[in-house]
Tab-separated table of C-alpha atoms and ligand atoms in Angstrom:
chain	number	residue	atom	x	y	z
A	1	MET	CA	125.789	111.633	150.734
A	2	LYS	CA	128.163	114.594	150.824
A	3	ILE	CA	128.646	116.101	147.383
A	4	ARG	CA	132.271	116.931	146.595
A	5	ASN	CA	132.374	116.113	142.932
A	6	ILE	CA	129.875	117.031	140.228
A	7	CYS	CA	129.886	116.123	136.547
A	8	CYS	CA	127.780	117.720	133.832
A	9	ILE	CA	127.255	115.896	130.550
A	10	GLY	CA	126.849	118.526	127.820
A	11	ALA	CA	128.945	121.712	127.592
A	12	GLY	CA	126.334	123.707	125.680
A	13	TYR	CA	124.225	126.761	126.400
A	14	VAL	CA	122.805	125.262	129.563
A	15	GLY	CA	125.654	123.091	130.882
A	16	GLY	CA	128.471	125.623	130.355
A	17	PRO	CA	127.047	128.713	132.097
A	18	THR	CA	125.144	126.750	134.765
A	19	MET	CA	128.188	124.778	135.840
A	20	SER	CA	130.442	127.848	135.700
A	21	VAL	CA	128.223	129.679	138.184
A	22	LEU	CA	127.821	126.556	140.318
A	23	ALA	CA	131.616	126.170	140.513
A	24	GLN	CA	132.177	129.861	141.233
A	25	LYS	CA	129.715	129.808	144.142
A	26	ASN	CA	130.942	126.468	145.544
A	27	PRO	CA	134.754	126.475	145.488
A	28	HIS	CA	134.855	123.327	147.660
A	29	ILE	CA	133.067	121.287	144.975
A	30	LYS	CA	134.912	120.017	141.910
A	31	VAL	CA	132.795	120.541	138.789
A	32	THR	CA	133.745	118.799	135.546
A	33	VAL	CA	131.834	119.574	132.351
A	34	VAL	CA	132.203	116.960	129.623
A	35	ASP	CA	131.146	116.791	125.990
A	36	ILE	CA	131.603	114.501	123.003
A	37	ASN	CA	132.417	117.589	120.925
A	38	LYS	CA	136.214	117.936	121.243
A	39	ASP	CA	136.293	121.351	119.524
A	40	LYS	CA	133.786	122.745	122.001
A	41	ILE	CA	135.805	121.499	124.983
A	42	ALA	CA	138.972	122.992	123.455
A	43	GLU	CA	137.153	126.328	123.165
A	44	TRP	CA	136.039	126.173	126.803
A	45	ASN	CA	139.685	125.581	127.697
A	46	SER	CA	141.108	128.302	125.434
A	47	GLU	CA	143.588	130.764	126.896
A	48	ASP	CA	141.863	133.639	125.159
A	49	LEU	CA	138.571	134.008	127.021
A	50	ASP	CA	137.061	135.733	123.994
A	51	ASN	CA	137.150	132.306	122.310
A	52	LEU	CA	134.694	130.611	124.692
A	53	PRO	CA	132.011	128.783	122.657
A	54	ILE	CA	129.250	130.868	124.249
A	55	TYR	CA	128.961	134.568	124.855
A	56	GLU	CA	126.973	135.640	127.893
A	57	PRO	CA	127.571	138.890	129.773
A	58	GLY	CA	129.669	138.068	132.865
A	59	LEU	CA	130.526	134.519	131.794
A	60	LYS	CA	134.193	134.977	130.927
A	61	GLU	CA	134.988	136.600	134.282
A	62	ILE	CA	133.453	133.616	136.071
A	63	VAL	CA	135.331	131.112	133.904
A	64	GLN	CA	138.555	133.024	134.539
A	65	GLU	CA	137.997	132.810	138.296
A	66	ALA	CA	136.929	129.168	138.573
A	67	ARG	CA	138.568	127.328	135.652
A	68	GLY	CA	141.535	125.254	136.796
A	69	ARG	CA	140.550	125.812	140.446
A	70	ASN	CA	137.388	123.700	140.745
A	71	LEU	CA	135.927	124.033	137.236
A	72	PHE	CA	137.200	121.726	134.499
A	73	PHE	CA	136.194	121.021	130.898
A	74	SER	CA	137.054	117.572	129.566
A	75	THR	CA	136.365	114.958	126.907
A	76	ASP	CA	137.117	112.106	129.301
A	77	ILE	CA	133.458	111.396	129.941
A	78	ASP	CA	133.795	107.979	131.623
A	79	LYS	CA	136.321	109.258	134.172
A	80	ALA	CA	134.222	112.308	135.076
A	81	ILE	CA	131.110	110.138	135.426
A	82	ASP	CA	132.778	107.649	137.717
A	83	GLU	CA	134.393	110.291	139.949
A	84	ALA	CA	131.153	112.249	140.476
A	85	GLU	CA	128.545	111.788	143.188
A	86	MET	CA	126.079	113.925	141.242
A	87	ILE	CA	125.681	114.055	137.452
A	88	PHE	CA	123.722	116.681	135.548
A	89	MET	CA	122.437	115.607	132.130
A	90	SER	CA	122.378	118.684	129.956
A	91	VAL	CA	122.437	117.246	126.473
A	92	ASN	CA	120.472	118.566	123.534
A	93	THR	CA	116.897	117.442	122.904
A	94	PRO	CA	116.107	118.470	119.323
A	95	THR	CA	112.659	118.114	117.817
A	96	LYS	CA	112.131	114.680	116.311
A	97	THR	CA	112.614	114.486	112.555
A	98	TYR	CA	111.269	110.937	112.197
A	99	GLY	CA	108.629	108.507	113.515
A	100	LYS	CA	105.867	109.205	116.040
A	101	GLY	CA	105.797	112.855	117.145
A	102	LYS	CA	107.851	113.994	114.116
A	103	GLY	CA	108.090	117.811	114.066
A	104	MET	CA	106.690	118.132	117.614
A	105	ALA	CA	108.071	115.738	120.218
A	106	ALA	CA	111.562	115.910	121.718
A	107	ASP	CA	114.079	113.413	120.397
A	108	LEU	CA	115.446	111.686	123.485
A	109	LYS	CA	118.253	109.761	121.788
A	110	TYR	CA	121.043	111.871	123.324
A	111	VAL	CA	119.482	111.561	126.775
A	112	GLU	CA	119.210	107.791	126.389
A	113	LEU	CA	122.761	107.500	125.098
A	114	SER	CA	124.175	109.418	128.031
A	115	ALA	CA	122.077	107.375	130.494
A	116	ARG	CA	123.629	104.235	128.973
A	117	GLN	CA	127.083	105.731	129.299
A	118	ILE	CA	126.448	106.627	132.965
A	119	ALA	CA	125.281	103.064	133.613
A	120	ARG	CA	128.367	101.625	131.926
A	121	ALA	CA	130.956	103.891	133.529
A	122	SER	CA	129.668	104.039	137.117
A	123	THR	CA	131.200	101.978	139.892
A	124	SER	CA	129.622	103.914	142.816
A	125	ASN	CA	126.140	105.213	143.723
A	126	LYS	CA	125.074	108.469	142.097
A	127	ILE	CA	122.389	111.127	141.934
A	128	ILE	CA	121.380	111.929	138.370
A	129	VAL	CA	119.831	115.327	137.654
A	130	GLU	CA	117.801	115.874	134.514
A	131	LYS	CA	118.704	119.325	133.291
A	132	SER	CA	117.572	118.885	129.708
A	133	THR	CA	114.000	119.844	128.843
A	134	LEU	CA	112.219	116.509	128.893
A	135	PRO	CA	108.672	115.168	128.811
A	136	VAL	CA	107.100	114.095	132.095
A	137	ARG	CA	108.082	110.512	133.079
A	138	THR	CA	111.462	110.651	131.351
A	139	ALA	CA	113.043	110.312	134.811
A	140	GLN	CA	111.439	106.875	135.052
A	141	ALA	CA	112.740	105.937	131.612
A	142	ILE	CA	116.244	107.065	132.610
A	143	LYS	CA	115.998	105.102	135.857
A	144	ASN	CA	114.973	101.971	133.949
A	145	ILE	CA	118.073	102.267	131.773
A	146	LEU	CA	120.300	102.839	134.810
A	147	ASP	CA	118.783	100.047	136.915
A	148	ASN	CA	119.022	97.392	134.246
A	149	THR	CA	122.755	97.252	133.945
A	150	GLY	CA	123.115	94.751	136.762
A	151	ASN	CA	126.339	96.163	138.207
A	152	GLY	CA	124.780	96.856	141.624
A	153	VAL	CA	125.231	100.653	141.545
A	154	LYS	CA	122.246	102.613	142.924
A	155	PHE	CA	120.937	105.690	141.134
A	156	GLN	CA	118.444	108.351	142.171
A	157	VAL	CA	117.014	110.512	139.413
A	158	LEU	CA	115.932	114.105	140.084
A	159	SER	CA	114.298	116.543	137.715
A	160	ASN	CA	115.610	120.125	137.690
A	161	PRO	CA	114.047	121.813	134.647
A	162	GLU	CA	116.001	124.641	133.107
A	163	PHE	CA	114.425	128.040	132.467
A	164	LEU	CA	117.448	130.098	131.566
A	165	ALA	CA	117.208	132.597	128.755
A	166	GLU	CA	120.124	133.117	126.395
A	167	GLY	CA	121.542	136.618	126.940
A	168	THR	CA	120.743	136.900	130.657
A	169	SER	CA	121.780	133.449	131.857
A	170	ILE	CA	124.517	134.568	134.271
A	171	GLN	CA	122.304	137.138	135.954
A	172	ASP	CA	119.442	134.630	136.096
A	173	LEU	CA	121.655	131.892	137.520
B	1	NAD	N1	119.572	127.014	125.388
B	1	NAD	C1	118.581	127.438	126.165
B	1	NAD	O1	118.328	128.653	126.302
B	1	NAD	C2	117.767	126.460	126.968
B	1	NAD	C3	116.898	126.937	127.950
B	1	NAD	C4	116.153	126.040	128.709
B	1	NAD	C5	116.281	124.681	128.453
B	1	NAD	N2	117.112	124.217	127.482
B	1	NAD	C6	117.224	122.770	127.306
B	1	NAD	O2	118.438	122.331	127.896
B	1	NAD	C7	118.959	121.203	127.171
B	1	NAD	C8	120.363	121.494	126.659
B	1	NAD	O3	120.270	122.599	125.763
B	1	NAD	P1	121.519	123.425	125.263
B	1	NAD	O4	120.967	124.671	124.664
B	1	NAD	O5	122.541	123.476	126.333
B	1	NAD	O6	122.036	122.469	124.075
B	1	NAD	P2	123.416	122.576	123.283
B	1	NAD	O7	123.169	121.949	121.956
B	1	NAD	O8	123.953	123.969	123.360
B	1	NAD	O9	124.406	121.659	124.136
B	1	NAD	C9	124.201	120.281	124.311
B	1	NAD	C10	125.572	119.615	124.308
B	1	NAD	O10	125.418	118.231	124.658
B	1	NAD	C11	126.446	117.519	123.978
B	1	NAD	N3	126.106	116.092	123.970
B	1	NAD	C12	125.089	115.466	123.337
B	1	NAD	N4	125.117	114.149	123.599
B	1	NAD	C13	126.160	113.926	124.418
B	1	NAD	C14	126.698	112.759	125.039
B	1	NAD	N5	126.127	111.556	124.878
B	1	NAD	N6	127.786	112.894	125.816
B	1	NAD	C15	128.365	114.121	125.986
B	1	NAD	N7	127.895	115.270	125.434
B	1	NAD	C16	126.807	115.166	124.660
B	1	NAD	C17	126.475	118.157	122.601
B	1	NAD	O11	127.706	117.894	121.943
B	1	NAD	C18	126.294	119.639	122.946
B	1	NAD	O12	127.526	120.324	123.086
B	1	NAD	C19	117.940	120.922	126.040
B	1	NAD	O13	117.035	119.948	126.508
B	1	NAD	C20	117.258	122.265	125.864
B	1	NAD	O14	115.945	122.106	125.338
B	1	NAD	C21	117.865	125.092	126.741
């Protein structure tokens, strides 16, 4: 499968900088970063680059170069999912505040919700990349969600753990 179109679900600390660098280095690939938070997407799209939702040294220059060329920020999640051959899941995984593992384990509800949305919105085969920090075997849980929709689309799930550090993310990427 030739990758021409990438989507990233989650325009936060990981998704925003990672996809900006990926788009800058790969001008032939369209990269669309989506989020349910409309204000955050508006900030990523703001004319004044000092209003980006995240400050990282070097980030605004990269956004200036790639945004509108092959880097896009959008709230149209279903469209970006369906157009992409590869989807990064970079949603937040806060510590659980309830039930088993309370105060320690990662709450996977946002990961599960976006897996359901990918399953619902996809009409072609896709590679899904776990970019959130997730417990071992979550890829299998994501695959179970994706495979049980019955719409015949095939998914492969890869794990690509993120080690970026806030403050040096552009240099590290
Ligand atoms: N921030 C770091 O330095 C860092 C480093 C390594 C790993 N991580 C891990 O990377 C993952 C993402 O972290 P982050 O810091 O980018 O989080 P973040 O809170 O900055 O961003 C996550 C974004 O995902 C969006 N989101 C949640 N559910 C969604 C959905 N269903 N559809 C669309 N958007 C949705 C949220 O609105 C939010 O903007 C976490 O698992 C975190 O533990 C973070």
